[in-house]
Amino acid sequence: MENIISFQISAADDAIHQHICQFAAAEYQSRYGISLDTFPDMFVYGTTPSGEIVACFGASWGSNHYRLTTEWYVPEEALTTYIGSPLSTFPRAKLCEIGTRVVNLPAGCGTNSVRTSVAMSAALLLHLHKEGGQFSLFTADRSVQVIAKQLRVNLMQFGAPDLSRRDAAYIKRWQPYFDIPRGCYGFDLAQAAAGCLKVCEQLSQSGFGFDSSLFDSTTSTLAVSA
């Protein structure tokens, strides 16, 4: 059976990354009127059988950034309590952030945006766990709770984003995004991995394809595409 959507990984130095950034930027411009000029370090992205990019979900590593975006929005003491050690001593290579989730399916695709988001989220979280990630942060609207429930991810909730550490120009630019009620969240990638693997195993039997580079082949029984 031909896959409805196939998911792969893209890093900033590969050929497809720029096309994914353009896809994400067009959606943010259309949805919020915001021109994106920075993008995640990597993406899991979905394509149709014809190769059209129809979905993406990005992630960035703490080791590549002075502060991840969500770190600006959450009091440091709250994050310290969550990860169990001060941010100044926690290995930033184990801290990551997910974001820039976009789904734009063509008519007659054979699936829907929620199902696609669940599959893509599961693939991204498994990949981050494979790469050594321990904790992830993100900022999102309430729809994320539907996805987390299906993946059986235990979310830590930090409340609404605190924009007091961002300047007026930043707040003005991103106001259309924050006009939609949003929260700041975190989760343990090891806890998330088991539920995500089960979801990917199920969805791989119903039209979703997952590239072998996304997962640790020594621990996964998932049938993946080479």
XYZ file of C-alpha atoms in Angstrom:
226
model
C 0.000 0.000 0.000
C 1.349 3.432 -0.946
C 1.824 5.759 2.007
C -0.591 8.668 2.408
C 2.185 10.731 3.991
C 5.837 9.835 4.539
C 7.865 11.431 7.339
C 11.572 12.167 7.165
C 14.169 14.215 9.019
C 15.854 17.373 7.759
C 18.712 19.332 9.330
C 19.793 22.876 8.551
C 22.645 21.791 6.288
C 20.693 19.569 3.880
C 19.070 20.502 0.581
C 15.417 20.163 1.615
C 15.660 22.323 4.746
C 15.239 25.613 2.890
C 12.101 24.329 1.163
C 10.617 23.337 4.531
C 11.409 26.787 5.943
C 9.637 28.382 2.978
C 6.611 26.125 3.528
C 6.469 27.033 7.236
C 7.007 30.741 6.554
C 4.162 30.847 4.032
C 1.783 29.272 6.548
C 2.761 31.682 9.358
C 2.338 34.622 6.992
C -1.085 33.376 5.911
C -2.283 32.455 9.401
C -0.834 35.225 11.571
C 0.596 37.837 9.211
C 4.041 37.137 10.702
C 7.203 36.962 8.576
C 9.432 34.260 10.056
C 13.157 34.999 9.896
C 14.454 32.300 12.244
C 13.750 28.591 12.065
C 14.329 25.434 14.127
C 17.639 23.571 13.898
C 15.877 20.587 12.334
C 12.475 19.401 11.136
C 10.469 16.245 10.823
C 8.479 16.829 7.659
C 5.770 14.977 5.769
C 5.396 14.583 2.018
C 2.718 13.136 -0.250
C 3.534 10.376 -2.768
C 4.215 13.137 -5.320
C 6.843 14.694 -3.026
C 4.804 17.737 -1.971
C 5.649 19.017 1.522
C 2.397 19.110 3.508
C 3.535 19.111 7.153
C 6.497 20.025 9.326
C 7.411 20.126 13.003
C 10.701 21.625 14.135
C 13.082 21.255 17.059
C 16.107 23.119 18.381
C 18.793 22.062 20.853
C 19.642 24.072 23.932
C 23.347 23.697 23.150
C 22.868 25.754 19.966
C 21.104 28.683 21.628
C 21.713 31.057 24.531
C 18.026 30.657 25.356
C 15.385 28.580 23.654
C 12.257 30.597 22.910
C 10.166 29.057 25.704
C 12.966 29.782 28.184
C 12.186 33.484 27.717
C 8.566 32.890 28.730
C 8.964 30.720 31.854
C 10.588 31.770 35.169
C 13.970 30.095 35.585
C 13.020 28.742 39.013
C 10.072 26.884 37.460
C 12.335 25.245 34.887
C 14.882 24.413 37.586
C 12.195 22.611 39.593
C 11.053 20.761 36.486
C 14.427 19.460 35.298
C 15.746 18.830 38.800
C 18.865 20.991 38.629
C 19.781 24.626 37.965
C 19.754 25.602 34.293
C 23.337 26.815 34.741
C 24.503 23.239 35.386
C 22.021 21.192 33.346
C 23.608 19.886 30.095
C 22.057 22.005 27.358
C 22.708 19.239 24.852
C 19.930 17.312 26.633
C 17.467 20.218 26.572
C 15.443 20.906 23.446
C 12.419 22.801 22.222
C 9.791 21.784 19.688
C 7.796 24.223 17.587
C 6.816 25.595 14.167
C 4.229 22.842 13.684
C 2.406 23.290 10.392
C -0.029 21.001 8.550
C -1.569 21.963 5.207
C -3.085 18.921 3.529
C -4.334 18.912 -0.061
C -7.937 17.995 -0.805
C -8.495 14.251 -0.999
C -5.334 13.453 0.955
C -6.967 10.540 2.777
C -6.249 11.735 6.314
C -6.770 14.835 8.472
C -4.637 17.426 10.230
C -5.058 15.990 13.741
C -4.030 12.490 12.701
C -1.115 13.920 10.730
C -0.017 16.042 13.705
C -0.137 13.021 16.002
C 1.995 10.936 13.629
C 4.484 13.744 13.044
C 4.738 14.578 16.753
C 5.403 10.954 17.633
C 8.155 10.745 15.028
C 9.793 13.971 16.218
C 9.771 13.010 19.895
C 11.215 9.587 19.163
C 13.975 11.157 17.092
C 14.862 13.640 19.838
C 15.006 10.800 22.348
C 17.227 8.808 19.989
C 19.585 11.791 19.707
C 20.005 12.039 23.484
C 17.368 14.594 24.396
C 16.121 14.399 27.978
C 13.656 17.272 28.389
C 11.710 19.315 25.868
C 9.912 22.631 26.155
C 7.361 24.263 23.894
C 4.683 26.941 23.624
C 1.354 26.046 22.020
C -2.404 26.494 22.005
C -4.778 24.054 23.693
C -4.847 21.679 20.712
C -1.566 20.252 21.952
C -3.394 18.597 24.831
C -5.349 16.467 22.342
C -2.098 15.328 20.725
C -0.393 14.692 24.074
C -3.312 12.572 25.251
C -3.140 10.361 22.162
C 0.624 9.970 22.592
C 0.280 9.417 26.364
C 2.764 12.187 27.081
C 2.662 13.614 30.605
C 2.800 17.386 30.191
C 4.212 19.771 32.763
C 2.261 23.037 32.495
C 4.005 26.350 33.243
C 1.079 28.682 32.585
C 0.685 31.435 30.012
C 3.819 32.867 28.359
C 5.375 35.710 30.355
C 6.538 38.249 27.765
C 8.101 40.657 30.260
C 11.641 39.722 29.191
C 10.924 40.464 25.512
C 11.104 43.970 24.082
C 8.175 45.967 22.709
C 9.107 45.313 19.071
C 9.074 41.548 19.632
C 5.714 41.660 21.404
C 4.169 43.805 18.672
C 5.447 41.518 15.931
C 4.197 38.343 17.599
C 0.929 39.744 18.971
C -1.265 37.936 16.363
C 0.281 34.652 17.541
C -0.351 35.421 21.205
C -3.882 36.665 20.553
C -4.749 32.956 20.598
C -4.566 31.673 24.207
C -1.342 29.709 24.639
C 0.524 27.912 27.369
C 4.104 26.892 28.081
C 4.755 23.184 28.538
C 7.504 20.674 29.156
C 7.857 16.907 29.135
C 10.313 14.086 29.715
C 11.384 12.507 26.428
C 12.059 9.082 27.937
C 8.507 8.958 29.315
C 7.118 10.104 25.973
C 9.042 7.604 23.866
C 7.074 4.464 24.764
C 3.695 5.915 23.832
C 5.084 7.537 20.691
C 6.566 4.266 19.486
C 3.230 2.485 19.870
C 1.472 5.224 17.914
C 4.013 5.045 15.092
C 3.690 1.267 14.950
C -0.083 1.589 14.634
C -0.009 4.397 12.082
C 2.593 2.667 9.936
C -0.107 0.069 9.240
C -2.624 2.686 8.104
C -0.912 4.786 5.485
C 1.854 6.701 7.266
C 5.482 6.036 6.396
C 8.441 6.703 8.695
C 12.017 6.943 7.469
C 14.450 4.602 9.220
C 16.706 7.528 10.230
C 14.036 8.764 12.654
C 14.340 5.901 15.108
C 16.783 3.736 17.005
C 16.620 0.457 15.101
C 18.007 -1.486 18.068
C 14.956 -0.732 20.226
C 12.203 -0.334 17.637
C 10.147 -3.059 16.005
C 8.551 -0.455 13.756
C 8.373 -1.300 10.079
C 10.061 1.716 8.498
C 10.903 2.790 4.995
C 14.570 2.771 4.082
